[in-house]
């Protein structure tokens, strides 16, 4: 597609529920990044893929967070047993390479845990 | 670790005013520097970038110069428009990842 597509745009989850957030990157972009943006804050790094390989997951806040990109294209960020502190906007970005190439961000998924 | 500190907002200016949003950074290496913009309801967009000291990035009338001696990358525009109202993020990279500042909300009033 022309841009990075994220779905759903909004998600309300009850505490303890599992959620899955989808990212469809720009075709041909080998790098894919997930960031978490709390209200009033800048995006914070979660994890990074190059093709299907997860090269860095140091930003994932707990073992409840899991990301995959099995075929090197679409990626899914899964959060198990959601907690209120997980409420944030989850941003996906793709790039031809790293940051110096410029990221293209999706519009994000706003997760609210109630 | 690497970090970015940017001017706290919100910033409110009248149309045609001069804009400066301050950004300073801390990095162990020689990072690339970026400004991203987030318009209401939209995703983050790259506004401009600079990859080495003394480089000037520019786009849509905005400019920022990479100052290694002051570790700064301040965003400027000579005459702002209502359409410039958005949240602006300064960021750096010293590898594949971006490290962002907290963002500065800019509102331009007619």
CSV table of N, CA and C in Angstrom, one decimal, chain B:
chain,number,residue,atom,x,y,z
B,1,UNK,N,22.7,6.6,28.5
B,1,UNK,CA,22.2,6.3,27.1
B,1,UNK,C,21.9,7.6,26.4
B,2,UNK,N,21.6,7.5,25.1
B,2,UNK,CA,21.2,8.7,24.3
B,2,UNK,C,19.9,9.3,24.8
B,3,UNK,N,19.8,10.6,24.7
B,3,UNK,CA,18.5,11.2,25.1
B,3,UNK,C,18.4,12.6,24.4
B,4,UNK,N,17.1,13.0,24.3
B,4,UNK,CA,16.8,14.3,23.7
B,4,UNK,C,15.9,15.1,24.7
B,5,UNK,N,16.3,16.4,24.8
B,5,UNK,CA,15.5,17.3,25.6
B,5,UNK,C,15.0,18.4,24.8
B,6,UNK,N,13.7,18.6,24.8
B,6,UNK,CA,13.1,19.7,24.0
B,6,UNK,C,12.3,20.6,24.8
B,7,UNK,N,12.1,21.7,24.2
B,7,UNK,CA,11.3,22.8,24.9
B,7,UNK,C,9.9,22.3,25.3
B,8,UNK,N,9.6,22.6,26.5
B,8,UNK,CA,8.2,22.2,26.9
B,8,UNK,C,7.2,23.1,26.3
B,9,UNK,N,6.1,22.6,26.0
B,9,UNK,CA,5.0,23.4,25.5
B,9,UNK,C,3.9,23.6,26.6
B,10,UNK,N,2.7,23.9,26.1
B,10,UNK,CA,2.4,24.3,24.7
B,10,UNK,C,2.9,25.7,24.4
B,11,UNK,N,3.2,25.9,23.1
B,11,UNK,CA,3.6,27.1,22.5
B,11,UNK,C,2.4,27.7,21.7
B,12,UNK,N,2.1,28.9,21.9
B,12,UNK,CA,1.0,29.6,21.2
B,12,UNK,C,1.5,30.8,20.5
B,13,UNK,N,1.4,30.9,19.2
B,13,UNK,CA,1.9,32.1,18.5
B,13,UNK,C,0.8,32.6,17.6
B,14,UNK,N,1.0,33.9,17.2
B,14,UNK,CA,0.1,34.5,16.2
B,14,UNK,C,0.6,34.1,14.8
B,15,UNK,N,-0.3,34.1,13.9
B,15,UNK,CA,0.1,33.9,12.5
B,15,UNK,C,1.2,34.9,12.1
B,16,UNK,N,2.2,34.4,11.3
B,16,UNK,CA,3.3,35.2,10.8
B,16,UNK,C,4.4,35.5,11.8
B,17,UNK,N,4.2,35.0,13.0
B,17,UNK,CA,5.3,35.1,14.0
B,17,UNK,C,6.5,34.2,13.7
B,18,UNK,N,7.6,34.6,14.4
B,18,UNK,CA,8.8,33.7,14.2
B,18,UNK,C,8.8,32.6,15.3
B,19,UNK,N,9.2,31.4,14.8
B,19,UNK,CA,9.1,30.2,15.7
B,19,UNK,C,10.5,29.7,16.0
B,20,UNK,N,10.7,29.4,17.2
B,20,UNK,CA,11.9,28.6,17.6
B,20,UNK,C,11.4,27.6,18.6
B,21,UNK,N,11.8,26.3,18.4
B,21,UNK,CA,11.6,25.2,19.4
B,21,UNK,C,12.9,24.7,19.6
B,22,UNK,N,13.3,24.8,20.9
B,22,UNK,CA,14.7,24.3,21.3
B,22,UNK,C,14.8,22.8,21.4
B,23,UNK,N,15.9,22.3,21.0
B,23,UNK,CA,16.2,20.8,21.2
B,23,UNK,C,17.7,20.6,21.5
B,24,UNK,N,18.0,19.9,22.5
B,24,UNK,CA,19.4,19.5,22.8
B,24,UNK,C,19.4,18.0,23.0
B,25,UNK,N,20.6,17.5,22.8
B,25,UNK,CA,20.7,16.0,22.8
B,25,UNK,C,21.9,15.6,23.6
B,26,UNK,N,21.9,14.4,24.0
B,26,UNK,CA,23.1,13.7,24.7
B,26,UNK,C,23.3,12.4,23.9
B,27,UNK,N,24.5,12.2,23.4
B,27,UNK,CA,24.8,11.0,22.7
B,27,UNK,C,26.2,10.6,22.8
B,28,UNK,N,26.6,9.4,22.8
B,28,UNK,CA,27.9,8.9,23.0
B,28,UNK,C,28.7,9.0,21.6
B,29,UNK,N,27.9,8.8,20.5
B,29,UNK,CA,28.5,8.7,19.2
B,29,UNK,C,28.2,10.0,18.4
B,30,UNK,N,28.1,9.8,17.1
B,30,UNK,CA,27.8,10.9,16.2
B,30,UNK,C,26.4,10.7,15.6
B,31,UNK,N,25.4,11.1,16.3
B,31,UNK,CA,24.0,10.7,15.8
B,31,UNK,C,23.5,11.5,14.6
B,32,UNK,N,22.5,11.0,13.9
B,32,UNK,CA,21.7,11.8,13.0
B,32,UNK,C,20.6,12.4,13.8
B,33,UNK,N,20.2,13.6,13.4
B,33,UNK,CA,19.1,14.4,14.1
B,33,UNK,C,17.9,14.6,13.2
B,34,UNK,N,16.8,14.6,13.8
B,34,UNK,CA,15.5,14.7,13.1
B,34,UNK,C,14.5,15.6,13.8
B,35,UNK,N,13.6,16.1,13.0
B,35,UNK,CA,12.4,16.7,13.5
B,35,UNK,C,11.2,16.0,12.8
B,36,UNK,N,10.3,15.4,13.7
B,36,UNK,CA,9.1,14.8,13.2
B,36,UNK,C,7.9,15.7,13.6
B,37,UNK,N,6.8,15.7,12.8
B,37,UNK,CA,5.7,16.5,13.1
B,37,UNK,C,4.4,15.5,13.1
B,38,UNK,N,3.5,15.8,14.1
B,38,UNK,CA,2.3,15.0,14.2
B,38,UNK,C,1.1,16.0,14.1
B,39,UNK,N,0.5,16.0,13.0
B,39,UNK,CA,-0.7,16.8,12.8
B,39,UNK,C,-1.9,16.1,13.5
B,40,UNK,N,-2.9,16.8,13.9
B,40,UNK,CA,-4.1,16.2,14.6
B,40,UNK,C,-4.7,15.1,13.8
B,41,UNK,N,-4.8,13.9,14.5
B,41,UNK,CA,-5.4,12.8,13.9
B,41,UNK,C,-4.6,12.0,12.9
B,42,UNK,N,-3.3,12.4,12.7
B,42,UNK,CA,-2.4,11.7,11.8
B,42,UNK,C,-1.2,11.1,12.4
B,43,UNK,N,-0.5,10.3,11.7
B,43,UNK,CA,0.8,9.7,12.2
B,43,UNK,C,1.9,10.7,12.1
B,44,UNK,N,3.0,10.3,12.8
B,44,UNK,CA,4.2,11.1,12.7
B,44,UNK,C,4.8,11.2,11.3
B,45,UNK,N,5.2,12.4,10.9
B,45,UNK,CA,5.8,12.5,9.6
B,45,UNK,C,7.2,13.1,9.8
B,46,UNK,N,8.2,12.7,9.0
B,46,UNK,CA,9.5,13.3,9.0
B,46,UNK,C,9.4,14.7,8.4
B,47,UNK,N,9.9,15.7,9.2
B,47,UNK,CA,9.9,17.1,8.7
B,47,UNK,C,11.2,17.4,8.1
B,48,UNK,N,12.3,17.1,8.8
B,48,UNK,CA,13.6,17.4,8.2
B,48,UNK,C,14.6,16.6,9.0
B,49,UNK,N,15.8,16.5,8.5
B,49,UNK,CA,16.9,15.8,9.2
B,49,UNK,C,18.3,16.4,8.8
B,50,UNK,N,19.2,16.0,9.6
B,50,UNK,CA,20.6,16.4,9.4
B,50,UNK,C,21.5,15.2,9.9
B,51,UNK,N,22.5,14.9,9.1
B,51,UNK,CA,23.3,13.7,9.5
B,51,UNK,C,24.6,13.9,10.0
B,52,UNK,N,25.1,15.2,9.9
B,52,UNK,CA,26.5,15.5,10.5
B,52,UNK,C,26.5,16.9,10.9
B,53,UNK,N,27.6,17.2,11.7
B,53,UNK,CA,27.7,18.5,12.2
B,53,UNK,C,27.7,19.6,11.1
B,54,UNK,N,27.0,20.7,11.4
B,54,UNK,CA,26.9,21.9,10.6
B,54,UNK,C,26.0,21.7,9.4
B,55,UNK,N,25.4,20.5,9.3
B,55,UNK,CA,24.4,20.3,8.2
B,55,UNK,C,23.1,21.1,8.6
B,56,UNK,N,22.4,21.6,7.6
B,56,UNK,CA,21.2,22.3,7.9
B,56,UNK,C,20.1,21.4,7.1
B,57,UNK,N,19.1,21.0,7.9
B,57,UNK,CA,17.9,20.4,7.3
B,57,UNK,C,16.8,21.4,7.1
B,58,UNK,N,16.1,21.3,6.0
B,58,UNK,CA,15.0,22.3,5.7
B,58,UNK,C,13.9,21.6,5.0
B,59,UNK,N,12.7,22.1,5.2
B,59,UNK,CA,11.5,21.6,4.6
B,59,UNK,C,10.3,22.5,5.0
B,60,UNK,N,9.5,22.8,4.0
B,60,UNK,CA,8.2,23.6,4.3
B,60,UNK,C,8.5,24.9,5.0
B,61,UNK,N,9.6,25.5,4.8
B,61,UNK,CA,9.9,26.7,5.5
B,61,UNK,C,10.6,26.6,6.8
B,62,UNK,N,10.6,25.4,7.3
B,62,UNK,CA,11.3,25.1,8.6
B,62,UNK,C,12.8,24.8,8.3
B,63,UNK,N,13.6,25.1,9.3
B,63,UNK,CA,15.0,24.8,9.3
B,63,UNK,C,15.6,24.4,10.6
B,64,UNK,N,16.6,23.6,10.6
B,64,UNK,CA,17.3,23.3,11.8
B,64,UNK,C,18.8,23.0,11.5
B,65,UNK,N,19.7,23.5,12.3
B,65,UNK,CA,21.1,23.3,12.0
B,65,UNK,C,21.7,22.4,13.1
B,66,UNK,N,22.5,21.4,12.7
B,66,UNK,CA,23.1,20.4,13.6
B,66,UNK,C,24.3,21.1,14.2
B,67,UNK,N,24.3,21.5,15.5
B,67,UNK,CA,25.4,22.2,16.2
B,67,UNK,C,26.0,21.2,17.2
B,68,UNK,N,27.2,20.7,16.8
B,68,UNK,CA,27.9,19.7,17.6
B,68,UNK,C,28.4,20.4,18.9
B,69,UNK,N,28.9,21.7,18.8
B,69,UNK,CA,29.5,22.3,19.9
B,69,UNK,C,28.5,22.6,21.0
B,70,UNK,N,27.2,22.8,20.7
B,70,UNK,CA,26.2,23.1,21.7
B,70,UNK,C,25.3,21.9,21.8
B,71,UNK,N,25.5,20.8,21.1
B,71,UNK,CA,24.7,19.6,21.1
B,71,UNK,C,23.2,20.0,20.9
B,72,UNK,N,22.9,20.8,19.9
B,72,UNK,CA,21.6,21.4,19.7
B,72,UNK,C,21.1,21.2,18.3
B,73,UNK,N,19.8,21.2,18.1
B,73,UNK,CA,19.2,21.1,16.8
B,73,UNK,C,17.9,21.8,16.9
B,74,UNK,N,17.9,23.1,17.0
B,74,UNK,CA,16.7,24.0,17.2
B,74,UNK,C,15.9,24.1,15.9
B,75,UNK,N,14.6,24.0,16.0
B,75,UNK,CA,13.7,24.2,14.9
B,75,UNK,C,13.3,25.6,14.8
B,76,UNK,N,13.4,26.2,13.5
B,76,UNK,CA,13.0,27.6,13.3
B,76,UNK,C,12.1,27.7,12.1
B,77,UNK,N,11.2,28.7,12.1
B,77,UNK,CA,10.5,29.1,10.9
B,77,UNK,C,10.2,30.6,11.0
B,78,UNK,N,10.4,31.2,9.9
B,78,UNK,CA,10.4,32.7,9.9
B,78,UNK,C,9.0,33.3,10.0
B,79,UNK,N,8.0,32.6,9.5
B,79,UNK,CA,6.6,33.1,9.5
B,79,UNK,C,5.6,31.9,9.6
B,80,UNK,N,5.1,31.7,10.7
B,80,UNK,CA,4.2,30.5,10.9
B,80,UNK,C,2.8,30.7,10.4
B,81,UNK,N,2.2,29.6,10.0
B,81,UNK,CA,0.8,29.7,9.5
B,81,UNK,C,-0.1,28.8,10.4
B,82,UNK,N,-1.4,29.0,10.3
B,82,UNK,CA,-2.3,28.3,11.2
B,82,UNK,C,-2.1,26.8,10.9
B,83,UNK,N,-1.8,26.4,9.6
B,83,UNK,CA,-1.7,25.0,9.3
B,83,UNK,C,-0.4,24.4,9.9
B,84,UNK,N,0.4,25.1,10.5
B,84,UNK,CA,1.6,24.6,11.2
B,84,UNK,C,1.3,24.1,12.6
B,85,UNK,N,0.0,24.3,13.0
B,85,UNK,CA,-0.4,23.8,14.4
B,85,UNK,C,-0.3,22.3,14.4
B,86,UNK,N,0.5,21.8,15.3
B,86,UNK,CA,0.8,20.3,15.4
B,86,UNK,C,1.7,20.1,16.6
B,87,UNK,N,2.0,18.8,16.8
B,87,UNK,CA,3.0,18.5,17.9
B,87,UNK,C,4.4,18.2,17.1
B,88,UNK,N,5.4,18.8,17.6
B,88,UNK,CA,6.8,18.6,17.0
B,88,UNK,C,7.7,17.8,17.9
B,89,UNK,N,8.3,16.8,17.3
B,89,UNK,CA,9.2,15.9,18.1
B,89,UNK,C,10.6,16.0,17.5
B,90,UNK,N,11.6,16.3,18.4
B,90,UNK,CA,13.0,16.2,18.1
B,90,UNK,C,13.4,14.7,18.3
B,91,UNK,N,14.3,14.2,17.5
B,91,UNK,CA,14.7,12.8,17.7
B,91,UNK,C,16.2,12.7,17.2
B,92,UNK,N,16.8,11.6,17.7
B,92,UNK,CA,18.1,11.3,17.2
B,92,UNK,C,18.2,9.8,17.0
B,93,UNK,N,19.2,9.4,16.1
B,93,UNK,CA,19.5,8.0,15.9
B,93,UNK,C,21.0,7.9,15.9
B,94,UNK,N,21.5,6.8,16.5
B,94,UNK,CA,22.9,6.4,16.4
B,94,UNK,C,22.9,4.9,16.1
B,95,UNK,N,22.2,4.6,15.1
B,95,UNK,CA,21.9,3.2,14.7
B,95,UNK,C,20.6,3.1,14.0
B,96,UNK,N,19.9,2.0,14.0
B,96,UNK,CA,18.6,1.9,13.4
B,96,UNK,C,17.5,2.5,14.1
B,97,UNK,N,17.6,2.8,15.4
B,97,UNK,CA,16.5,3.2,16.2
B,97,UNK,C,16.5,4.7,16.4
B,98,UNK,N,15.3,5.2,16.6
B,98,UNK,CA,15.1,6.6,17.0
B,98,UNK,C,14.8,6.8,18.4
B,99,UNK,N,15.4,7.8,19.0
B,99,UNK,CA,15.1,8.2,20.4
B,99,UNK,C,14.4,9.6,20.3
B,100,UNK,N,13.3,9.7,20.9
B,100,UNK,CA,12.5,10.9,20.7
B,100,UNK,C,12.5,11.8,22.0
B,101,UNK,N,12.3,13.1,21.8
B,101,UNK,CA,12.0,14.0,22.9
B,101,UNK,C,10.5,13.8,23.2
B,102,UNK,N,10.0,14.6,24.2
B,102,UNK,CA,8.7,14.5,24.7
B,102,UNK,C,7.6,15.2,23.8
B,103,UNK,N,8.1,16.0,22.9
B,103,UNK,CA,7.2,16.7,22.0
B,103,UNK,C,6.8,18.1,22.5
B,104,UNK,N,6.6,19.0,21.5
B,104,UNK,CA,6.1,20.4,21.8
B,104,UNK,C,4.9,20.7,21.0
B,105,UNK,N,3.8,21.0,21.7
B,105,UNK,CA,2.6,21.3,21.0
B,105,UNK,C,2.6,22.7,20.6
B,106,UNK,N,2.4,23.0,19.3
B,106,UNK,CA,2.4,24.3,18.8
B,106,UNK,C,1.0,24.7,18.3
B,107,UNK,N,0.4,25.8,18.7
B,107,UNK,CA,-0.8,26.3,18.3
B,107,UNK,C,-0.6,27.7,17.7
B,108,UNK,N,-1.1,27.9,16.4
B,108,UNK,CA,-1.0,29.2,15.8
B,108,UNK,C,-2.4,29.7,15.7
B,109,UNK,N,-2.6,31.0,16.2
B,109,UNK,CA,-3.9,31.6,16.1
B,109,UNK,C,-3.9,32.7,15.0
B,110,UNK,N,-5.0,32.8,14.3
B,110,UNK,CA,-5.1,33.7,13.2
B,110,UNK,C,-5.0,35.2,13.7
